[in-house]
CSV table of C-alpha atoms in Angstrom, one decimal:
chain,number,residue,atom,x,y,z
P,188,MET,CA,21.3,-57.4,16.6
P,189,LYS,CA,18.0,-58.2,14.7
P,190,ARG,CA,16.1,-57.6,17.9
P,191,GLY,CA,17.7,-54.2,18.4
P,192,HIS,CA,16.9,-53.3,14.8
P,193,ASN,CA,13.3,-54.2,15.4
P,194,ILE,CA,13.1,-52.1,18.5
P,195,ALA,CA,14.6,-49.1,16.7
P,196,ARG,CA,12.1,-49.6,13.9
P,197,LEU,CA,9.3,-49.8,16.5
P,198,PHE,CA,10.3,-46.6,18.2
P,199,GLY,CA,10.9,-44.9,14.9
P,200,GLY,CA,7.4,-45.8,13.7
P,201,ARG,CA,6.0,-44.6,17.0
P,202,ARG,CA,7.8,-41.3,16.7
P,203,LYS,CA,6.3,-40.8,13.2
P,204,ILE,CA,2.8,-41.7,14.5
P,205,ILE,CA,3.2,-39.3,17.5
P,206,ALA,CA,4.4,-36.5,15.1
P,207,ILE,CA,1.5,-37.1,12.8
P,208,VAL,CA,-1.0,-37.0,15.7
P,209,VAL,CA,0.6,-33.9,17.2
P,210,ALA,CA,0.5,-32.2,13.7
P,211,VAL,CA,-3.1,-33.1,13.2
P,212,LEU,CA,-4.2,-32.0,16.6
P,213,GLY,CA,-2.2,-28.8,16.3
P,214,GLY,CA,-3.7,-28.1,12.9
P,215,LEU,CA,-7.2,-28.7,14.2
P,216,GLY,CA,-6.5,-26.4,17.2
P,217,LEU,CA,-5.0,-23.7,14.9
P,218,GLY,CA,-7.9,-24.0,12.5
P,219,PHE,CA,-10.5,-23.7,15.3
P,220,GLY,CA,-8.7,-20.7,16.8
P,221,VAL,CA,-8.4,-19.0,13.4
P,222,ALA,CA,-12.1,-19.7,12.8
P,223,ARG,CA,-13.1,-18.2,16.1
P,224,LEU,CA,-10.9,-15.2,15.4
P,225,MET,CA,-12.2,-14.7,11.9
P,226,ALA,CA,-15.9,-15.0,13.0
P,227,GLY,CA,-15.8,-11.4,14.2
P,228,TYR,CA,-14.1,-10.2,11.0
P,229,ILE,CA,-16.4,-12.0,8.6
P,230,ALA,CA,-19.4,-10.2,10.2
P,231,TYR,CA,-18.2,-6.9,8.6
P,232,TRP,CA,-17.5,-8.5,5.1
P,233,GLY,CA,-20.5,-6.7,3.6
P,234,VAL,CA,-18.9,-3.3,4.5
P,235,VAL,CA,-15.4,-4.3,3.4
P,236,SER,CA,-16.2,-6.2,0.2
P,237,GLY,CA,-16.7,-3.1,-1.9
P,238,PRO,CA,-13.3,-1.4,-1.2
P,239,PHE,CA,-11.6,-4.8,-1.2
P,240,LEU,CA,-12.8,-5.8,-4.7
P,241,LEU,CA,-12.1,-2.3,-6.0
P,242,THR,CA,-8.6,-2.5,-4.6
P,243,LEU,CA,-8.0,-5.9,-6.3
P,244,ARG,CA,-9.4,-4.5,-9.6
P,245,VAL,CA,-7.2,-1.4,-9.5
P,246,ALA,CA,-4.1,-3.3,-8.4
P,247,SER,CA,-4.5,-6.0,-11.1
P,248,VAL,CA,-4.9,-3.6,-14.0
P,249,ALA,CA,-2.2,-1.3,-12.7
P,250,THR,CA,0.3,-4.2,-12.3
P,251,VAL,CA,-0.4,-5.3,-15.9
P,252,ILE,CA,0.1,-1.8,-17.3
P,253,ALA,CA,3.2,-1.1,-15.1
P,254,GLY,CA,4.6,-4.5,-15.8
P,255,ILE,CA,4.4,-4.1,-19.6
P,256,THR,CA,5.7,-0.5,-19.7
P,257,GLY,CA,8.3,-1.2,-17.0
P,258,VAL,CA,9.8,-4.2,-18.7
P,259,ALA,CA,9.9,-2.4,-22.0
P,260,THR,CA,11.5,0.6,-20.5
P,261,GLY,CA,13.9,-1.5,-18.4
P,262,TYR,CA,15.0,-3.4,-21.6
P,263,LEU,CA,15.5,-0.1,-23.4
P,264,LEU,CA,17.7,1.2,-20.5
P,265,ALA,CA,19.6,-2.0,-20.2
P,266,LYS,CA,20.4,-2.5,-23.9
P,267,GLY,CA,20.1,1.0,-25.4
P,268,HIS,CA,22.7,3.7,-25.6
P,269,PHE,CA,21.1,7.0,-26.5
P,270,PRO,CA,21.1,10.6,-25.3
P,271,GLY,CA,18.9,11.2,-22.3
P,272,ARG,CA,19.1,7.6,-21.0
P,273,ASP,CA,20.0,8.6,-17.5
P,274,LEU,CA,17.3,11.3,-17.5
P,275,LEU,CA,14.7,8.7,-18.6
P,276,GLU,CA,15.7,6.5,-15.7
P,277,THR,CA,15.6,9.4,-13.2
P,278,VAL,CA,12.1,10.5,-14.4
P,279,GLY,CA,10.9,6.9,-14.2
P,280,SER,CA,12.2,6.5,-10.6
P,281,LEU,CA,10.6,9.8,-9.3
P,282,PRO,CA,7.5,8.1,-7.8
P,283,ILE,CA,9.8,6.3,-5.4
P,284,ILE,CA,11.3,9.5,-4.2
P,285,LEU,CA,8.5,12.0,-4.3
P,286,PRO,CA,5.8,11.9,-1.6
P,287,PRO,CA,2.6,10.3,-2.9
P,288,THR,CA,0.5,13.4,-2.4
P,289,VAL,CA,3.0,15.4,-4.5
P,290,MET,CA,2.8,12.9,-7.3
P,291,GLY,CA,-0.9,12.9,-7.1
P,292,PHE,CA,-0.9,16.7,-7.3
P,293,TYR,CA,1.1,16.7,-10.5
P,294,LEU,CA,-1.1,13.9,-12.0
P,295,LEU,CA,-4.2,15.9,-11.1
P,296,GLU,CA,-2.7,19.0,-12.8
P,297,VAL,CA,-2.0,16.9,-16.0
P,298,LEU,CA,-5.1,14.8,-16.1
P,299,SER,CA,-7.8,17.4,-15.2
P,300,PRO,CA,-10.2,18.1,-18.0
P,301,GLY,CA,-9.5,21.8,-17.7
P,302,THR,CA,-5.8,21.4,-18.7
P,303,ARG,CA,-4.6,21.0,-22.3
P,304,VAL,CA,-3.2,17.5,-21.9
P,305,GLY,CA,-6.1,16.4,-19.7
P,306,GLY,CA,-8.7,17.9,-22.0
P,307,PHE,CA,-7.1,16.1,-25.0
P,308,LEU,CA,-6.9,12.8,-23.2
P,309,THR,CA,-10.5,13.2,-22.0
P,310,ARG,CA,-11.7,13.7,-25.6
P,311,VAL,CA,-9.7,10.7,-26.8
P,312,VAL,CA,-10.9,8.3,-24.0
P,313,GLY,CA,-14.4,9.7,-24.0
P,314,HIS,CA,-14.7,10.2,-20.2
P,315,ASP,CA,-12.9,12.0,-17.4
P,316,LEU,CA,-9.6,10.5,-16.1
P,317,VAL,CA,-10.0,11.9,-12.5
P,318,TYR,CA,-12.3,11.1,-9.6
P,319,ASN,CA,-13.3,7.7,-10.9
P,320,ALA,CA,-11.8,4.2,-11.1
P,321,THR,CA,-9.6,5.2,-14.0
P,322,GLY,CA,-7.9,7.8,-11.9
P,323,CYS,CA,-7.3,5.2,-9.2
P,324,ILE,CA,-5.7,2.9,-11.8
P,325,ILE,CA,-3.5,5.7,-13.2
P,326,ALA,CA,-2.3,6.6,-9.7
P,327,ALA,CA,-1.6,2.9,-8.8
P,328,THR,CA,0.2,2.4,-12.1
P,329,VAL,CA,2.5,5.4,-11.6
P,330,ALA,CA,3.3,4.1,-8.1
P,331,ALA,CA,4.1,0.6,-9.3
P,332,PHE,CA,6.0,1.5,-12.5
P,333,PRO,CA,9.4,2.4,-11.0
P,334,PHE,CA,9.7,-1.0,-9.1
P,335,CYS,CA,8.9,-2.9,-12.3
P,336,LEU,CA,11.3,-0.7,-14.3
P,337,ARG,CA,14.3,-1.0,-12.0
P,338,ALA,CA,13.9,-4.8,-11.3
P,339,ALA,CA,13.5,-5.4,-15.1
P,340,ARG,CA,16.6,-3.4,-15.9
P,341,THR,CA,18.7,-5.2,-13.3
P,342,ALA,CA,17.5,-8.6,-14.3
P,343,ILE,CA,18.1,-8.0,-18.0
P,344,GLU,CA,21.5,-6.6,-17.4
P,345,GLY,CA,22.3,-9.8,-15.6
P,346,VAL,CA,21.6,-12.0,-18.7
P,347,ASP,CA,24.7,-13.5,-20.2
P,348,PRO,CA,25.3,-11.6,-23.5
P,349,THR,CA,27.0,-14.6,-25.1
P,350,LEU,CA,23.6,-16.5,-25.1
P,351,GLU,CA,22.0,-13.5,-26.8
P,352,GLN,CA,24.8,-13.4,-29.4
P,353,ALA,CA,24.4,-17.1,-30.0
P,354,ALA,CA,20.7,-16.6,-30.8
P,355,ARG,CA,21.6,-13.8,-33.2
P,356,THR,CA,24.1,-16.1,-35.0
P,357,MET,CA,21.2,-18.5,-35.6
P,358,GLY,CA,19.5,-15.8,-37.5
P,359,LEU,CA,17.0,-14.5,-34.9
P,360,PRO,CA,16.2,-10.8,-35.2
P,361,ASN,CA,16.7,-8.6,-32.1
P,362,TRP,CA,13.0,-8.6,-31.2
P,363,ARG,CA,12.9,-12.4,-31.1
P,364,VAL,CA,16.1,-12.6,-29.1
P,365,ALA,CA,14.5,-10.2,-26.6
P,366,LEU,CA,11.3,-12.2,-26.4
P,367,GLN,CA,12.7,-15.8,-26.6
P,368,VAL,CA,16.0,-15.4,-24.8
P,369,THR,CA,16.5,-12.3,-22.8
P,370,ILE,CA,13.1,-11.9,-21.1
P,371,PRO,CA,12.8,-15.7,-20.2
P,372,LEU,CA,16.2,-15.7,-18.7
P,373,ALA,CA,15.4,-12.6,-16.7
P,374,ARG,CA,11.9,-13.8,-15.7
P,375,ARG,CA,12.6,-14.3,-12.0
P,376,GLY,CA,13.9,-10.8,-11.4
P,377,ILE,CA,11.1,-9.4,-13.5
P,378,ALA,CA,8.6,-11.4,-11.5
P,379,ALA,CA,10.0,-10.1,-8.3
P,380,GLY,CA,9.6,-6.5,-9.6
P,381,LEU,CA,6.0,-7.2,-10.6
P,382,THR,CA,5.3,-8.6,-7.2
P,383,ILE,CA,6.7,-5.6,-5.4
P,384,GLY,CA,4.9,-3.3,-7.8
P,385,CYS,CA,1.7,-5.1,-7.2
P,386,ALA,CA,2.2,-4.6,-3.4
P,387,ARG,CA,2.8,-0.9,-4.0
P,388,ALA,CA,-0.4,-0.6,-6.0
P,389,LEU,CA,-2.4,-2.4,-3.4
P,390,GLY,CA,-1.3,0.0,-0.7
P,391,GLU,CA,-1.4,3.2,-2.7
P,392,TYR,CA,-3.0,6.0,-0.7
P,393,GLY,CA,-1.8,9.6,-1.3
P,394,ALA,CA,-1.9,9.8,-5.1
P,395,THR,CA,-5.2,7.8,-5.2
P,396,LEU,CA,-6.7,10.3,-2.8
P,397,MET,CA,-5.6,13.2,-5.0
P,398,VAL,CA,-6.6,11.7,-8.4
P,399,GLY,CA,-9.4,9.4,-7.5
P,400,GLY,CA,-10.9,11.2,-4.6
P,401,ASP,CA,-12.5,9.3,-1.7
P,402,ILE,CA,-16.0,8.6,-3.1
P,403,ASN,CA,-17.8,5.8,-1.4
P,404,GLY,CA,-18.7,2.9,-3.7
P,405,LYS,CA,-16.8,4.5,-6.6
P,406,THR,CA,-13.2,5.3,-5.7
P,407,ARG,CA,-12.8,4.3,-2.1
P,408,THR,CA,-10.1,1.7,-2.1
P,409,LEU,CA,-9.1,-0.4,1.0
P,410,SER,CA,-6.4,2.1,2.1
P,411,LEU,CA,-8.8,5.0,1.9
P,412,ALA,CA,-11.5,3.0,3.6
P,413,ILE,CA,-9.2,2.2,6.6
P,414,LEU,CA,-8.8,5.9,7.3
P,415,ASP,CA,-12.5,6.6,6.9
P,416,SER,CA,-13.4,3.8,9.2
P,417,PHE,CA,-10.6,4.2,11.8
P,418,THR,CA,-13.0,4.6,14.7
P,419,THR,CA,-15.4,1.8,13.6
P,420,PRO,CA,-15.1,-2.0,14.2
P,421,GLU,CA,-14.7,-2.9,10.6
P,422,ARG,CA,-11.3,-1.3,10.4
P,423,ASN,CA,-9.8,-4.5,12.0
P,424,THR,CA,-11.1,-6.5,9.1
P,425,MET,CA,-9.6,-4.1,6.6
P,426,LEU,CA,-6.3,-4.0,8.4
P,427,LEU,CA,-6.2,-7.8,8.6
P,428,ILE,CA,-6.8,-8.1,4.8
P,429,LEU,CA,-4.0,-5.7,4.0
P,430,VAL,CA,-1.6,-7.4,6.4
P,431,LEU,CA,-2.4,-10.8,4.8
P,432,MET,CA,-1.9,-9.3,1.4
P,433,ALA,CA,1.5,-7.9,2.5
P,434,VAL,CA,2.5,-11.3,4.0
P,435,ALA,CA,1.5,-13.1,0.8
P,436,VAL,CA,3.5,-10.7,-1.4
P,437,MET,CA,6.6,-10.9,0.8
P,438,ILE,CA,6.4,-14.7,0.8
P,439,GLY,CA,6.2,-14.6,-3.0
P,440,VAL,CA,9.2,-12.4,-3.2
P,441,GLY,CA,11.1,-14.7,-0.9
P,442,LEU,CA,10.3,-17.8,-2.9
P,443,LEU,CA,11.3,-16.0,-6.1
P,444,GLY,CA,14.6,-15.0,-4.6
P,445,ARG,CA,15.2,-18.5,-3.3
P,446,SER,CA,14.5,-20.1,-6.7
P,447,ARG,CA,16.8,-17.6,-8.3
P,448,ALA,CA,19.6,-18.6,-6.1
C-alpha cells in the first residue's frame, strides 16, 4: 500500500514537473513568436506614437468628464421624480442612436465661434472649441456620456433602499448617503459603464472628424490616422493597437461582471 502511494506521488510529481516544463517552453515560444511579430510593428512606432498618445489623452479626459456627469445624471434619474425626467434620459441617450457624423454636425453648429453659444463659450474659455484637442475631447465626451449615464442609473436603481434608509436614520444627509452608501454599492456597475464609455471614446471617429478636424500632429487621433494611412504599412500597427485596446476593455468588463456575480 505504501509502495503504491509512493509510486502515485512519484508520477504526480513528474506530471507537475512536465506541466511546468511545457508551460515554460510554451511561454518562451509564444514570447519569441510575439517578439518576431512585433518587430515589424515597432519599426513604425515613430509614426504611430503621436496619434496614439493624443488618443490616450483625449479618451482619459473624456472618460473623467463623462463619468462625473454621467454618474450625477444617472443618480438624478434613478432617485429623482420631476417633470421632464424621461426627456432628460432621451436626450442623454441620443449619441447612442444618432450617427456620429450627425452628432458632430450639431456639435459643430453649437460650438463654432460664429454662433451665439459658441461665441459665448469661446470668450469664456479664451480659445476656440473646434479644430483642436478641446474639440476632440468634447466629441469623445459626448460619445461616452450615454454609456456612463445608463450604466450608473441601472446600478443605482439596483441598490437596496433599506440600506440607504438605515443610513438616513443614523442622521446622514442625502448627499452623504449618496457618496458613502449608494455610489459605493453601485460601484461595479458604474465601473463597467466607465469602461465601455472609455472604449467608445477611444474609437470615436465621426464626431471627432467633424468637430476636431483631421489635422496632423494636432487633432489626428488613432481612428483618423488609420483611415489616412490605410494604404501604408503603419496601418497594421495602428490596427493592432486598437484591437489590443478593445480586447483589454472587454476583459475588464468581463472581470467586473464576474466579480459582480
